[in-house]
mmCIF file of C-alpha atoms in Angstrom:
data_model
loop_
_atom_site.group_PDB
_atom_site.id
_atom_site.type_symbol
_atom_site.label_atom_id
_atom_site.label_comp_id
_atom_site.label_asym_id
_atom_site.label_seq_id
_atom_site.Cartn_x
_atom_site.Cartn_y
_atom_site.Cartn_z
ATOM 1 C CA UNK A 1 15.687 13.972 12.531
ATOM 2 C CA UNK A 2 13.302 12.922 9.783
ATOM 3 C CA UNK A 3 12.762 14.950 6.665
ATOM 4 C CA UNK A 4 9.743 16.743 5.325
ATOM 5 C CA UNK A 5 6.885 14.801 3.774
ATOM 6 C CA UNK A 6 3.747 15.385 1.754
ATOM 7 C CA UNK A 7 1.850 16.453 4.863
ATOM 8 C CA UNK A 8 4.265 19.391 5.188
ATOM 9 C CA UNK A 9 3.320 20.717 1.737
ATOM 10 C CA UNK A 10 -0.389 19.878 1.664
ATOM 11 C CA UNK A 11 -1.466 23.503 1.077
ATOM 12 C CA UNK A 12 1.065 23.847 -1.771
ATOM 13 C CA UNK A 13 -0.198 20.635 -3.382
ATOM 14 C CA UNK A 14 -3.842 21.636 -2.939
ATOM 15 C CA UNK A 15 -3.164 24.889 -4.817
ATOM 16 C CA UNK A 16 -1.302 23.088 -7.582
ATOM 17 C CA UNK A 17 -4.070 20.478 -7.927
ATOM 18 C CA UNK A 18 -6.779 23.118 -8.096
ATOM 19 C CA UNK A 19 -4.919 24.840 -10.940
ATOM 20 C CA UNK A 20 -4.245 21.573 -12.786
ATOM 21 C CA UNK A 21 -7.955 20.695 -12.582
ATOM 22 C CA UNK A 22 -8.898 24.170 -13.796
ATOM 23 C CA UNK A 23 -6.694 23.889 -16.869
ATOM 24 C CA UNK A 24 -7.064 20.221 -17.790
ATOM 25 C CA UNK A 25 -10.395 19.137 -16.299
ATOM 26 C CA UNK A 26 -11.306 15.588 -17.320
ATOM 27 C CA UNK A 27 -8.123 15.262 -19.389
ATOM 28 C CA UNK A 28 -6.176 14.956 -16.128
ATOM 29 C CA UNK A 29 -5.606 11.245 -15.483
ATOM 30 C CA UNK A 30 -3.215 11.096 -12.520
ATOM 31 C CA UNK A 31 -0.987 13.306 -10.386
ATOM 32 C CA UNK A 32 1.746 11.664 -8.340
ATOM 33 C CA UNK A 33 4.400 13.054 -6.006
ATOM 34 C CA UNK A 34 7.576 10.998 -6.098
ATOM 35 C CA UNK A 35 11.085 11.327 -4.721
ATOM 36 C CA UNK A 36 12.143 12.867 -1.427
ATOM 37 C CA UNK A 37 8.734 14.248 -0.387
ATOM 38 C CA UNK A 38 7.100 10.886 -1.070
ATOM 39 C CA UNK A 39 9.844 9.156 0.960
ATOM 40 C CA UNK A 40 9.520 11.666 3.798
ATOM 41 C CA UNK A 41 13.182 12.654 3.473
ATOM 42 C CA UNK A 42 12.864 16.088 1.849
ATOM 43 C CA UNK A 43 14.819 19.049 3.135
ATOM 44 C CA UNK A 44 13.379 22.586 3.306
ATOM 45 C CA UNK A 45 14.942 23.524 -0.061
ATOM 46 C CA UNK A 46 14.029 20.247 -1.818
ATOM 47 C CA UNK A 47 11.903 20.548 -4.923
ATOM 48 C CA UNK A 48 8.624 18.688 -5.247
ATOM 49 C CA UNK A 49 8.815 16.041 -7.985
ATOM 50 C CA UNK A 50 5.415 15.861 -9.637
ATOM 51 C CA UNK A 51 4.328 13.400 -12.317
ATOM 52 C CA UNK A 52 1.271 14.592 -14.245
ATOM 53 C CA UNK A 53 -0.416 12.017 -16.476
ATOM 54 C CA UNK A 54 -2.705 13.290 -19.210
ATOM 55 C CA UNK A 55 -3.273 12.926 -22.919
ATOM 56 C CA UNK A 56 -0.434 14.690 -24.720
ATOM 57 C CA UNK A 57 0.552 15.538 -28.264
ATOM 58 C CA UNK A 58 3.537 13.662 -29.704
ATOM 59 C CA UNK A 59 5.385 16.970 -30.061
ATOM 60 C CA UNK A 60 8.271 17.120 -27.571
ATOM 61 C CA UNK A 61 8.635 20.907 -27.897
ATOM 62 C CA UNK A 62 5.031 21.372 -26.807
ATOM 63 C CA UNK A 63 5.502 18.973 -23.891
ATOM 64 C CA UNK A 64 8.699 20.721 -22.723
ATOM 65 C CA UNK A 65 7.008 24.131 -22.910
ATOM 66 C CA UNK A 66 4.125 22.730 -20.849
ATOM 67 C CA UNK A 67 6.556 21.357 -18.242
ATOM 68 C CA UNK A 68 8.495 24.627 -18.087
ATOM 69 C CA UNK A 69 5.305 26.653 -17.710
ATOM 70 C CA UNK A 70 3.989 24.459 -14.882
ATOM 71 C CA UNK A 71 7.371 24.267 -13.157
ATOM 72 C CA UNK A 72 7.440 28.079 -13.197
ATOM 73 C CA UNK A 73 3.778 28.301 -12.182
ATOM 74 C CA UNK A 74 4.466 26.015 -9.218
ATOM 75 C CA UNK A 75 6.643 28.706 -7.632
ATOM 76 C CA UNK A 76 3.560 30.804 -6.927
ATOM 77 C CA UNK A 77 2.405 28.051 -4.557
ATOM 78 C CA UNK A 78 5.393 28.537 -2.263
ATOM 79 C CA UNK A 79 7.538 25.551 -3.294
ATOM 80 C CA UNK A 80 9.786 24.665 -6.180
ATOM 81 C CA UNK A 81 7.970 22.064 -8.269
ATOM 82 C CA UNK A 82 9.691 19.890 -10.865
ATOM 83 C CA UNK A 83 6.776 18.931 -13.101
ATOM 84 C CA UNK A 84 6.965 16.092 -15.615
ATOM 85 C CA UNK A 85 4.059 15.576 -18.023
ATOM 86 C CA UNK A 86 3.612 12.104 -19.492
ATOM 87 C CA UNK A 87 0.906 10.389 -21.482
ATOM 88 C CA UNK A 88 -0.850 7.275 -20.169
ATOM 89 C CA UNK A 89 0.878 5.317 -22.953
ATOM 90 C CA UNK A 90 4.283 6.562 -21.777
ATOM 91 C CA UNK A 91 3.546 5.376 -18.232
ATOM 92 C CA UNK A 92 2.373 1.973 -19.473
ATOM 93 C CA UNK A 93 5.485 1.598 -21.667
ATOM 94 C CA UNK A 94 7.758 2.597 -18.767
ATOM 95 C CA UNK A 95 6.082 -0.007 -16.580
ATOM 96 C CA UNK A 96 6.460 -2.750 -19.208
ATOM 97 C CA UNK A 97 10.162 -1.934 -19.641
ATOM 98 C CA UNK A 98 10.635 -1.477 -15.863
ATOM 99 C CA UNK A 99 12.339 1.809 -16.748
ATOM 100 C CA UNK A 100 14.738 3.242 -14.129
ATOM 101 C CA UNK A 101 12.585 6.292 -13.388
ATOM 102 C CA UNK A 102 9.516 4.094 -13.019
ATOM 103 C CA UNK A 103 11.413 1.892 -10.545
ATOM 104 C CA UNK A 104 12.154 5.001 -8.470
ATOM 105 C CA UNK A 105 8.563 6.190 -8.683
ATOM 106 C CA UNK A 106 7.375 2.707 -7.691
ATOM 107 C CA UNK A 107 9.688 2.819 -4.670
ATOM 108 C CA UNK A 108 8.619 6.249 -3.411
ATOM 109 C CA UNK A 109 5.338 7.755 -4.566
ATOM 110 C CA UNK A 110 2.170 9.291 -3.189
ATOM 111 C CA UNK A 111 -0.837 9.404 -5.459
ATOM 112 C CA UNK A 112 -2.591 12.772 -5.226
ATOM 113 C CA UNK A 113 -5.165 12.161 -7.950
ATOM 114 C CA UNK A 114 -5.961 8.992 -9.881
ATOM 115 C CA UNK A 115 -8.884 9.010 -12.305
ATOM 116 C CA UNK A 116 -10.408 5.531 -12.546
ATOM 117 C CA UNK A 117 -7.447 3.909 -10.737
ATOM 118 C CA UNK A 118 -5.128 4.230 -13.750
ATOM 119 C CA UNK A 119 -1.944 4.815 -11.757
ATOM 120 C CA UNK A 120 -2.843 2.287 -9.054
ATOM 121 C CA UNK A 121 -3.193 -0.358 -11.764
ATOM 122 C CA UNK A 122 0.196 0.619 -13.220
ATOM 123 C CA UNK A 123 1.811 0.218 -9.796
ATOM 124 C CA UNK A 124 0.184 -3.206 -9.355
ATOM 125 C CA UNK A 125 1.550 -4.235 -12.772
ATOM 126 C CA UNK A 126 4.976 -2.834 -11.856
ATOM 127 C CA UNK A 127 5.043 -4.841 -8.625
ATOM 128 C CA UNK A 128 4.208 -8.002 -10.571
ATOM 129 C CA UNK A 129 6.955 -7.352 -13.162
ATOM 130 C CA UNK A 130 9.576 -6.589 -10.507
ATOM 131 C CA UNK A 131 8.897 -9.940 -8.840
ATOM 132 C CA UNK A 132 8.591 -11.849 -12.118
ATOM 133 C CA UNK A 133 11.848 -10.437 -13.493
ATOM 134 C CA UNK A 134 13.832 -10.780 -10.274
ATOM 135 C CA UNK A 135 14.570 -7.058 -9.962
ATOM 136 C CA UNK A 136 15.829 -5.999 -6.527
ATOM 137 C CA UNK A 137 16.515 -2.665 -4.891
ATOM 138 C CA UNK A 138 20.020 -2.836 -3.410
ATOM 139 C CA UNK A 139 19.764 0.578 -1.743
ATOM 140 C CA UNK A 140 17.979 3.864 -2.328
ATOM 141 C CA UNK A 141 18.343 4.705 -6.022
ATOM 142 C CA UNK A 142 20.239 1.523 -6.928
ATOM 143 C CA UNK A 143 18.414 -1.391 -8.507
ATOM 144 C CA UNK A 144 19.798 -4.769 -9.501
ATOM 145 C CA UNK A 145 18.297 -5.791 -12.835
ATOM 146 C CA UNK A 146 19.178 -9.224 -14.242
ATOM 147 C CA UNK A 147 20.885 -9.029 -17.651
ATOM 148 C CA UNK A 148 18.140 -11.156 -19.169
ATOM 149 C CA UNK A 149 15.676 -8.329 -18.452
ATOM 150 C CA UNK A 150 17.689 -5.518 -20.052
ATOM 151 C CA UNK A 151 16.431 -4.837 -23.596
ATOM 152 C CA UNK A 152 19.093 -5.177 -26.274
#
């Protein structure tokens, strides 16, 4: 038996996207589902991992309050959403460092919204860096990163 996928939560995502657009308008840069729903292996009680890219203040308290509010708000759409807000600069830095979370997002993601191809370009860059640095996925969630790549 296969798990649930994005198609199974389309109505939930449509509602969430409508609300994100209402609140952030043109400041919304990208929205990406990652994790089990993107892989098609979600279970009925799985949460929906959502990466929201937009301009953000450099105040972590404000960002965490925003994430908490949208995670809570997501419940009204019939699913449990785990919402992570990041700035475009944070995504670009994570790509350049081939950060563990970015490796997982690279491996299993579905782009829901992508203003001007920002996220697509980040994924293309990530693919290039993975090959260039000799990074390999050993199994789901486990990546082999050469020591020469790990920042000191």
